[in-house]
Amino acid sequence: MPEHAIVMGGSVAGLCAAAALADRFEKVTLLERDPVPTEVRPRKGTPQSWHAHLLLTSGQKALDDLCPGLLASLDERGAVGADAGKNFRWYMSGEWRPVFESGRHVRLQTRSLLETCLREKVAAKNVELRFGAKVDAPIHRDGQVVGVRLEDGSELESELVVDTMGRGTKTPTWLEEWGYRRPPRQAVRVDLAYCSGLFEVREGLFPGVSAFLIGAQPPRLKRGAAAFKVEGGRWMITLFGYHGDHAPLEFEDFCEWAKTAACAEVHHLLDGATLQGKLRRFKYPQQLRSRYDKLRSFPGRYLVLGDAVCSFDPVFGQGMSVAAREAMILGELIDKQGVGVRHRSFQNAIARVIDDPWQMATTEAYNWPETTGWKPAGAKLLQRFTARLHEKAAEDPELYDAFLDVVHLNERPASLFKPRVLRRVMFGARAVPAKSLPPASDPAVEPEPGA
Ligand SMILES: Cc1cc2nc3c(=O)[nH]c(=O)nc-3n(C[C@H](O)[C@H](O)[C@H](O)COP(=O)(O)OP(=O)(O)OC[C@H]3O[C@@H](n4cnc5c(N)ncnc54)[C@H](O)[C@@H]3O)c2cc1C
């Protein structure tokens, strides 16, 4: 067994990579610049943790495969279970999605709880978690990365180094310094901002509902809202807006702003709610993909994954699930190719995982006339198809179910073009006999009387 692997960056992608490497190296060292976390709360290095994070069902499975028992830990620590069709209410394209038992179980928790549970699982493996360890640069020698130099001047040797330092990674600059090309970049400018807080809401509001997602309504209404019931009975509420329509940070203005989303449910939640701490904002100017898969020449024993390769519009909730699947690929390729896993094989394999969510998120971005930058092929046609699908799915649970499979990255978007699904998109549910999905008992989303 090879001796030592180093992972640079200790967020979700880094923890997933470390989990995958743990079974394949004598020892794994994970380097994270932040101090040791002592509480379940956001770290400086992951400011997105102040905001709503949804873990898709495909991501749940991948994370639990990498770290068996993770989902049970989340349940024990108070993650809120929800059926994606029944308890997770989604308003998009001017209508609520059908309410039905989908059998798709999602867990809702703060991003900090997820990271904490993941970290505990990884720490129980042969992984040394080194906090307060800021990477200066990988050590490159004769076409290979042979270790990492830390900011304090110390050096670590290894047989494999994985970069999971997120969007801000310096790998493109280091590549240039070592005599390679920078990866070509695809940037899609959406000028999005999240504004979020954790709230205690009034008792008895919206029984049976654990989450609301109220989509923005392109091309005009640029704002939307997400509210997830999380551990401790609190609600994580995020107001988001594209192309400069950013929610305010003052509590009263925040509540007023919520009223102007396409539906008032999140505003009702905020009515009489108590904010814990303060409201936080995260600006997300652009979706960004670095095409490492296009580089022919690359240092040996060095790989990049997670947001460092691709950062998706967060409203789609894809980043953590994609990172987990990339880490699984890392493990599988090491099994096939050994520690000298080829950069091209790895980047091509993860590109196949990235392509679909990237296509979805960037195609949707062009529903805004203000969006600029790299444009996916066939965007117009796909937008027309998706608009039709959304219209029909509003009254067709089976079609919505097929769509949820794609949204949760369990199926490829191509599955929506299978004849059975396509007929429903083109001609409506009556064109195809229903599989009779059981309806949920409480289709209307109304606050409790007197609430
Ligand atoms: C506002 C927002 C909301 C989001 N919502 C969702 C969601 O609902 N669902 C979802 O799946 N994804 C979501 N994402 C994406 C998700 O947060 C990321 O995809 C996920 O965290 C994986 O990113 P990463 O680990 O690659 O990078 P990051 O999370 O950015 O972590 C990088 C890590 O590297 C460390 N680091 C950086 N430089 C150094 C250095 N020199 N030395 C040592 N350590 C270093 C940082 O401190 C940090 O811990 C959201 C993102 C944002 C911005």
CSV table of C-alpha atoms in Angstrom, one decimal, residues 81-422:
chain,number,residue,atom,x,y,z
A,81,GLY,CA,-36.1,14.3,7.6
A,82,ALA,CA,-38.4,15.2,4.7
A,83,ASP,CA,-39.9,13.5,1.7
A,84,ALA,CA,-38.8,15.5,-1.3
A,85,GLY,CA,-42.2,15.4,-2.8
A,86,LYS,CA,-44.4,15.8,0.2
A,87,ASN,CA,-42.6,17.9,2.9
A,88,PHE,CA,-40.4,19.9,0.6
A,89,ARG,CA,-42.6,22.5,-1.2
A,90,TRP,CA,-41.3,24.0,-4.3
A,91,TYR,CA,-42.8,26.9,-6.2
A,92,MET,CA,-41.4,27.5,-9.6
A,93,SER,CA,-42.5,28.9,-13.0
A,94,GLY,CA,-45.6,30.4,-11.5
A,95,GLU,CA,-47.0,27.3,-9.8
A,96,TRP,CA,-46.5,25.0,-6.8
A,97,ARG,CA,-45.1,21.6,-7.7
A,98,PRO,CA,-47.5,18.6,-7.0
A,99,VAL,CA,-47.5,17.3,-3.4
A,100,PHE,CA,-47.0,13.5,-3.4
A,101,GLU,CA,-45.1,10.8,-1.5
A,102,SER,CA,-41.9,10.5,-3.6
A,103,GLY,CA,-40.1,8.0,-1.4
A,104,ARG,CA,-37.1,10.2,-1.7
A,105,HIS,CA,-35.8,11.0,1.8
A,106,VAL,CA,-33.8,14.2,2.2
A,107,ARG,CA,-32.2,15.4,5.4
A,108,LEU,CA,-32.1,19.0,6.3
A,109,GLN,CA,-29.4,20.4,8.5
A,110,THR,CA,-27.1,23.3,8.8
A,111,ARG,CA,-24.0,23.0,6.6
A,112,SER,CA,-21.9,23.2,9.8
A,113,LEU,CA,-23.6,20.1,11.3
A,114,LEU,CA,-23.0,18.2,8.0
A,115,GLU,CA,-19.3,19.2,8.0
A,116,THR,CA,-18.9,18.3,11.7
A,117,CYS,CA,-20.4,14.8,11.3
A,118,LEU,CA,-18.3,14.3,8.1
A,119,ARG,CA,-15.2,15.4,9.9
A,120,GLU,CA,-15.8,13.1,12.8
A,121,LYS,CA,-16.2,10.1,10.4
A,122,VAL,CA,-13.0,11.0,8.6
A,123,ALA,CA,-11.1,11.6,11.8
A,124,ALA,CA,-12.0,8.0,12.8
A,125,LYS,CA,-10.1,6.7,9.7
A,126,ASN,CA,-6.3,6.8,9.2
A,127,VAL,CA,-6.5,10.5,8.4
A,128,GLU,CA,-4.6,13.2,10.4
A,129,LEU,CA,-6.6,16.4,10.4
A,130,ARG,CA,-4.2,19.3,10.7
A,131,PHE,CA,-5.9,22.6,11.4
A,132,GLY,CA,-4.0,25.9,11.4
A,133,ALA,CA,-1.9,24.4,8.6
A,134,LYS,CA,-1.9,26.9,5.8
A,135,VAL,CA,-0.5,25.6,2.5
A,136,ASP,CA,2.1,27.8,0.9
A,137,ALA,CA,2.5,25.7,-2.3
A,138,PRO,CA,2.9,22.1,-3.4
A,139,ILE,CA,6.5,21.1,-4.1
A,140,HIS,CA,7.1,20.4,-7.8
A,141,ARG,CA,10.1,18.5,-8.9
A,142,ASP,CA,10.9,16.9,-12.3
A,143,GLY,CA,7.3,16.9,-13.5
A,144,GLN,CA,5.8,15.6,-10.3
A,145,VAL,CA,4.4,17.0,-7.1
A,146,VAL,CA,6.3,15.4,-4.3
A,147,GLY,CA,4.9,17.1,-1.3
A,148,VAL,CA,3.6,20.3,0.2
A,149,ARG,CA,5.3,23.3,1.8
A,150,LEU,CA,3.3,25.0,4.6
A,151,GLU,CA,3.3,28.7,5.3
A,152,ASP,CA,5.5,28.2,8.4
A,153,GLY,CA,8.2,26.8,6.1
A,154,SER,CA,7.9,23.2,7.0
A,155,GLU,CA,7.6,20.6,4.3
A,156,LEU,CA,5.7,17.3,4.0
A,157,GLU,CA,6.6,14.5,1.5
A,158,SER,CA,3.9,12.4,-0.1
A,159,GLU,CA,3.1,10.2,-3.1
A,160,LEU,CA,-0.1,12.0,-4.0
A,161,VAL,CA,-1.4,15.6,-3.4
A,162,VAL,CA,-5.0,16.5,-3.9
A,163,ASP,CA,-6.1,20.2,-4.2
A,164,THR,CA,-9.5,20.8,-2.6
A,165,MET,CA,-8.9,24.5,-1.7
A,166,GLY,CA,-12.1,25.7,-3.4
A,167,ARG,CA,-12.6,28.5,-5.9
A,168,GLY,CA,-9.7,30.5,-4.5
A,169,THR,CA,-7.1,27.8,-5.3
A,170,LYS,CA,-3.8,29.0,-6.6
A,171,THR,CA,-3.3,25.8,-8.8
A,172,PRO,CA,-3.6,27.8,-12.1
A,173,THR,CA,-0.9,30.2,-11.0
A,174,TRP,CA,1.3,27.3,-9.7
A,175,LEU,CA,0.9,25.5,-13.0
A,176,GLU,CA,2.1,28.5,-14.8
A,177,GLU,CA,5.1,28.9,-12.5
A,178,TRP,CA,6.0,25.2,-13.1
A,179,GLY,CA,5.9,25.7,-16.8
A,180,TYR,CA,2.4,24.3,-17.7
A,181,ARG,CA,-0.6,26.0,-19.1
A,182,ARG,CA,-3.4,27.4,-16.9
A,183,PRO,CA,-6.7,25.6,-17.4
A,184,PRO,CA,-9.1,27.4,-19.7
A,185,ARG,CA,-12.0,28.9,-17.7
A,186,GLN,CA,-15.7,29.1,-18.4
A,187,ALA,CA,-17.4,31.8,-16.4
A,188,VAL,CA,-21.1,32.6,-16.4
A,189,ARG,CA,-21.9,35.9,-14.7
A,190,VAL,CA,-25.1,35.9,-12.6
A,191,ASP,CA,-24.4,38.5,-9.9
A,192,LEU,CA,-26.2,36.5,-7.3
A,193,ALA,CA,-26.3,37.2,-3.5
A,194,TYR,CA,-27.6,35.1,-0.6
A,195,CYS,CA,-28.8,36.8,2.6
A,196,SER,CA,-29.5,34.4,5.4
A,197,GLY,CA,-30.2,33.9,9.1
A,198,LEU,CA,-31.3,31.2,11.5
A,199,PHE,CA,-34.7,31.7,13.0
A,200,GLU,CA,-37.0,30.4,15.7
A,201,VAL,CA,-40.5,30.7,14.1
A,202,ARG,CA,-43.9,30.6,15.7
A,203,GLU,CA,-45.2,27.2,16.8
A,204,GLY,CA,-47.6,25.4,14.5
A,205,LEU,CA,-46.9,27.1,11.3
A,206,PHE,CA,-47.2,25.0,8.1
A,207,PRO,CA,-47.6,21.6,9.7
A,208,GLY,CA,-46.1,18.8,7.6
A,209,VAL,CA,-43.8,21.2,5.7
A,210,SER,CA,-40.1,21.0,6.3
A,211,ALA,CA,-38.8,23.2,3.5
A,212,PHE,CA,-39.9,25.8,1.0
A,213,LEU,CA,-38.1,26.7,-2.1
A,214,ILE,CA,-39.6,29.7,-3.9
A,215,GLY,CA,-37.8,30.1,-7.2
A,216,ALA,CA,-37.0,33.4,-8.9
A,217,GLN,CA,-39.2,34.0,-12.0
A,218,PRO,CA,-37.1,34.9,-15.0
A,219,PRO,CA,-37.0,37.1,-16.9
A,220,ARG,CA,-38.6,39.6,-14.5
A,221,LEU,CA,-38.7,38.6,-10.8
A,222,LYS,CA,-35.0,38.1,-9.9
A,223,ARG,CA,-35.6,37.2,-6.3
A,224,GLY,CA,-36.5,34.0,-4.5
A,225,ALA,CA,-36.4,32.4,-1.1
A,226,ALA,CA,-35.4,29.1,0.6
A,227,ALA,CA,-36.4,28.0,4.1
A,228,PHE,CA,-35.3,24.7,5.6
A,229,LYS,CA,-36.2,23.4,9.0
A,230,VAL,CA,-32.9,22.2,10.5
A,231,GLU,CA,-31.6,20.7,13.7
A,232,GLY,CA,-32.7,22.3,17.0
A,233,GLY,CA,-36.2,23.1,15.5
A,234,ARG,CA,-34.8,26.3,13.8
A,235,TRP,CA,-35.3,27.5,10.3
A,236,MET,CA,-32.5,28.4,8.0
A,237,ILE,CA,-33.9,31.2,5.8
A,238,THR,CA,-32.1,32.5,2.8
A,239,LEU,CA,-33.3,35.2,0.4
A,240,PHE,CA,-31.5,35.2,-2.9
A,241,GLY,CA,-31.5,37.5,-5.8
A,242,TYR,CA,-29.8,37.6,-9.2
A,243,HIS,CA,-28.2,40.3,-11.2
A,244,GLY,CA,-27.9,42.8,-8.4
A,245,ASP,CA,-31.3,42.4,-6.8
A,246,HIS,CA,-29.8,41.6,-3.4
A,247,ALA,CA,-31.7,41.3,-0.1
A,248,PRO,CA,-31.1,43.8,2.7
A,249,LEU,CA,-29.3,42.9,5.9
A,250,GLU,CA,-31.6,44.8,8.2
A,251,PHE,CA,-34.1,42.4,9.8
A,252,GLU,CA,-37.2,44.5,9.1
A,253,ASP,CA,-36.2,45.2,5.5
A,254,PHE,CA,-35.3,41.5,5.1
A,255,CYS,CA,-38.9,40.5,6.1
A,256,GLU,CA,-40.4,43.1,3.8
A,257,TRP,CA,-38.2,41.8,1.0
A,258,ALA,CA,-39.4,38.2,1.6
A,259,LYS,CA,-43.0,39.5,1.0
A,260,THR,CA,-42.0,40.3,-2.6
A,261,ALA,CA,-40.9,36.8,-3.6
A,262,ALA,CA,-43.3,35.0,-5.9
A,263,CYS,CA,-45.1,33.6,-2.9
A,264,ALA,CA,-45.5,34.8,0.7
A,265,GLU,CA,-44.9,31.6,2.6
A,266,VAL,CA,-41.4,32.5,3.7
A,267,HIS,CA,-42.7,35.9,4.7
A,268,HIS,CA,-45.3,34.2,6.9
A,269,LEU,CA,-42.5,32.2,8.5
A,270,LEU,CA,-40.6,35.4,9.3
A,271,ASP,CA,-43.7,37.0,10.8
A,272,GLY,CA,-43.1,36.9,14.6
A,273,ALA,CA,-39.9,34.9,14.1
A,274,THR,CA,-36.8,35.5,16.3
A,275,LEU,CA,-33.5,35.9,14.5
A,276,GLN,CA,-30.5,34.0,16.2
A,277,GLY,CA,-27.4,36.1,15.7
A,278,LYS,CA,-27.3,38.4,12.7
A,279,LEU,CA,-28.1,38.2,9.0
A,280,ARG,CA,-25.2,37.4,6.7
A,281,ARG,CA,-24.6,38.0,3.0
A,282,PHE,CA,-22.7,36.0,0.5
A,283,LYS,CA,-22.0,37.4,-3.0
A,284,TYR,CA,-21.6,35.0,-5.8
A,285,PRO,CA,-20.7,36.9,-8.9
A,286,GLN,CA,-20.2,34.0,-11.3
A,287,GLN,CA,-20.4,30.3,-11.9
A,288,LEU,CA,-17.0,29.1,-12.8
A,289,ARG,CA,-15.5,25.9,-14.3
A,290,SER,CA,-11.8,25.4,-14.8
A,291,ARG,CA,-11.2,22.9,-17.7
A,292,TYR,CA,-8.4,20.9,-16.2
A,293,ASP,CA,-9.7,18.1,-18.5
A,294,LYS,CA,-8.4,20.1,-21.5
A,295,LEU,CA,-4.8,20.2,-20.3
A,296,ARG,CA,-2.6,17.6,-22.0
A,297,SER,CA,0.4,18.3,-19.8
A,298,PHE,CA,0.1,18.3,-16.1
A,299,PRO,CA,2.3,17.4,-13.1
A,300,GLY,CA,2.2,13.8,-12.0
A,301,ARG,CA,0.8,12.8,-8.6
A,302,TYR,CA,-1.3,15.9,-8.4
A,303,LEU,CA,-5.1,16.1,-8.7
A,304,VAL,CA,-7.7,18.8,-8.3
A,305,LEU,CA,-11.4,18.4,-7.4
A,306,GLY,CA,-14.4,20.1,-5.8
A,307,ASP,CA,-15.1,23.8,-6.2
A,308,ALA,CA,-11.5,24.2,-7.3
A,309,VAL,CA,-12.6,22.7,-10.6
A,310,CYS,CA,-16.3,23.8,-10.8
A,311,SER,CA,-18.5,26.0,-8.8
A,312,PHE,CA,-22.2,25.9,-9.6
A,313,ASP,CA,-24.9,28.4,-9.0
A,314,PRO,CA,-25.7,27.5,-5.3
A,315,VAL,CA,-29.4,27.7,-5.8
A,316,PHE,CA,-29.2,24.3,-7.5
A,317,GLY,CA,-27.6,22.7,-4.5
A,318,GLN,CA,-25.2,20.6,-6.5
A,319,GLY,CA,-21.6,21.4,-5.2
A,320,MET,CA,-21.3,19.0,-2.3
A,321,SER,CA,-23.0,16.1,-4.1
A,322,VAL,CA,-20.7,16.5,-7.1
A,323,ALA,CA,-17.6,16.7,-4.8
A,324,ALA,CA,-18.6,13.5,-3.1
A,325,ARG,CA,-19.0,11.7,-6.4
A,326,GLU,CA,-15.7,13.0,-7.6
A,327,ALA,CA,-14.0,11.6,-4.5
A,328,MET,CA,-15.6,8.2,-5.2
A,329,ILE,CA,-14.1,8.4,-8.7
A,330,LEU,CA,-10.7,9.2,-7.1
A,331,GLY,CA,-10.8,6.0,-5.1
A,332,GLU,CA,-12.0,3.9,-8.0
A,333,LEU,CA,-9.2,5.2,-10.3
A,334,ILE,CA,-6.5,4.6,-7.7
A,335,ASP,CA,-7.7,1.0,-7.5
A,336,LYS,CA,-7.3,0.7,-11.2
A,337,GLN,CA,-4.2,2.8,-11.9
A,338,GLY,CA,-2.4,2.9,-8.6
A,339,VAL,CA,-1.1,6.0,-6.9
A,340,GLY,CA,0.2,7.4,-10.2
A,341,VAL,CA,-3.4,7.9,-11.3
A,342,ARG,CA,-3.3,9.7,-14.6
A,343,HIS,CA,-4.5,13.4,-14.5
A,344,ARG,CA,-6.3,13.0,-17.8
A,345,SER,CA,-8.2,9.9,-16.8
A,346,PHE,CA,-9.2,11.5,-13.6
A,347,GLN,CA,-10.3,14.9,-15.0
A,348,ASN,CA,-12.1,13.2,-17.9
A,349,ALA,CA,-14.0,11.0,-15.4
A,350,ILE,CA,-15.0,13.9,-13.2
A,351,ALA,CA,-15.9,16.0,-16.2
A,352,ARG,CA,-18.6,13.4,-16.9
A,353,VAL,CA,-20.0,14.0,-13.4
A,354,ILE,CA,-19.8,17.8,-13.8
A,355,ASP,CA,-21.1,18.1,-17.3
A,356,ASP,CA,-24.8,17.5,-16.6
A,357,PRO,CA,-25.2,19.8,-13.5
A,358,TRP,CA,-23.1,22.4,-15.2
A,359,GLN,CA,-25.3,22.3,-18.3
A,360,MET,CA,-28.4,22.6,-16.2
A,361,ALA,CA,-27.2,25.5,-14.0
A,362,THR,CA,-25.7,27.5,-16.9
A,363,THR,CA,-28.6,26.9,-19.2
A,364,GLU,CA,-31.0,28.2,-16.6
A,365,ALA,CA,-28.7,31.2,-16.0
A,366,TYR,CA,-29.5,32.4,-19.6
A,367,ASN,CA,-33.2,32.8,-18.7
A,368,TRP,CA,-31.9,36.2,-17.5
A,369,PRO,CA,-31.2,38.6,-20.3
A,370,GLU,CA,-28.5,40.2,-18.1
A,371,THR,CA,-26.4,37.0,-17.9
A,372,THR,CA,-23.1,37.2,-19.7
A,373,GLY,CA,-20.0,35.0,-20.3
A,374,TRP,CA,-19.6,31.4,-21.5
A,375,LYS,CA,-22.8,30.1,-23.0
A,376,PRO,CA,-23.7,26.4,-23.2
A,377,ALA,CA,-24.6,24.9,-26.5
A,378,GLY,CA,-28.3,24.5,-27.3
A,379,ALA,CA,-29.4,26.7,-24.4
A,380,LYS,CA,-32.4,28.2,-26.2
A,381,LEU,CA,-33.8,24.8,-27.2
A,382,LEU,CA,-33.3,23.3,-23.7
A,383,GLN,CA,-34.9,26.4,-22.1
A,384,ARG,CA,-38.0,25.9,-24.2
A,385,PHE,CA,-38.1,22.2,-23.3
A,386,THR,CA,-37.6,22.9,-19.6
A,387,ALA,CA,-40.3,25.6,-19.6
A,388,ARG,CA,-42.8,23.1,-21.1
A,389,LEU,CA,-41.7,20.5,-18.6
A,390,HIS,CA,-42.2,22.8,-15.7
A,391,GLU,CA,-45.7,23.8,-17.0
A,392,LYS,CA,-46.8,20.2,-17.4
A,393,ALA,CA,-45.1,18.9,-14.2
A,394,ALA,CA,-47.1,21.4,-12.1
A,395,GLU,CA,-50.1,19.1,-12.5
A,396,ASP,CA,-48.4,15.7,-13.1
A,397,PRO,CA,-46.7,14.1,-10.1
A,398,GLU,CA,-45.1,11.4,-12.2
A,399,LEU,CA,-43.5,13.9,-14.5
A,400,TYR,CA,-42.4,15.9,-11.5
A,401,ASP,CA,-41.0,12.7,-10.0
A,402,ALA,CA,-38.9,12.2,-13.1
A,403,PHE,CA,-37.7,15.8,-12.9
A,404,LEU,CA,-36.7,15.3,-9.2
A,405,ASP,CA,-34.6,12.4,-10.2
A,406,VAL,CA,-32.6,14.6,-12.5
A,407,VAL,CA,-32.5,17.5,-10.0
A,408,HIS,CA,-31.1,15.2,-7.3
A,409,LEU,CA,-28.5,13.9,-9.9
A,410,ASN,CA,-29.8,10.3,-9.7
A,411,GLU,CA,-30.6,10.4,-13.4
A,412,ARG,CA,-29.1,12.2,-16.3
A,413,PRO,CA,-31.2,14.9,-18.0
A,414,ALA,CA,-31.3,12.6,-21.1
A,415,SER,CA,-33.8,10.5,-19.0
A,416,LEU,CA,-36.4,13.2,-19.6
A,417,PHE,CA,-36.3,12.4,-23.3
A,418,LYS,CA,-37.4,8.8,-22.8
A,419,PRO,CA,-40.6,8.3,-24.8
A,420,ARG,CA,-42.8,7.8,-21.7
A,421,VAL,CA,-41.6,11.0,-20.1
A,422,LEU,CA,-41.3,13.0,-23.3
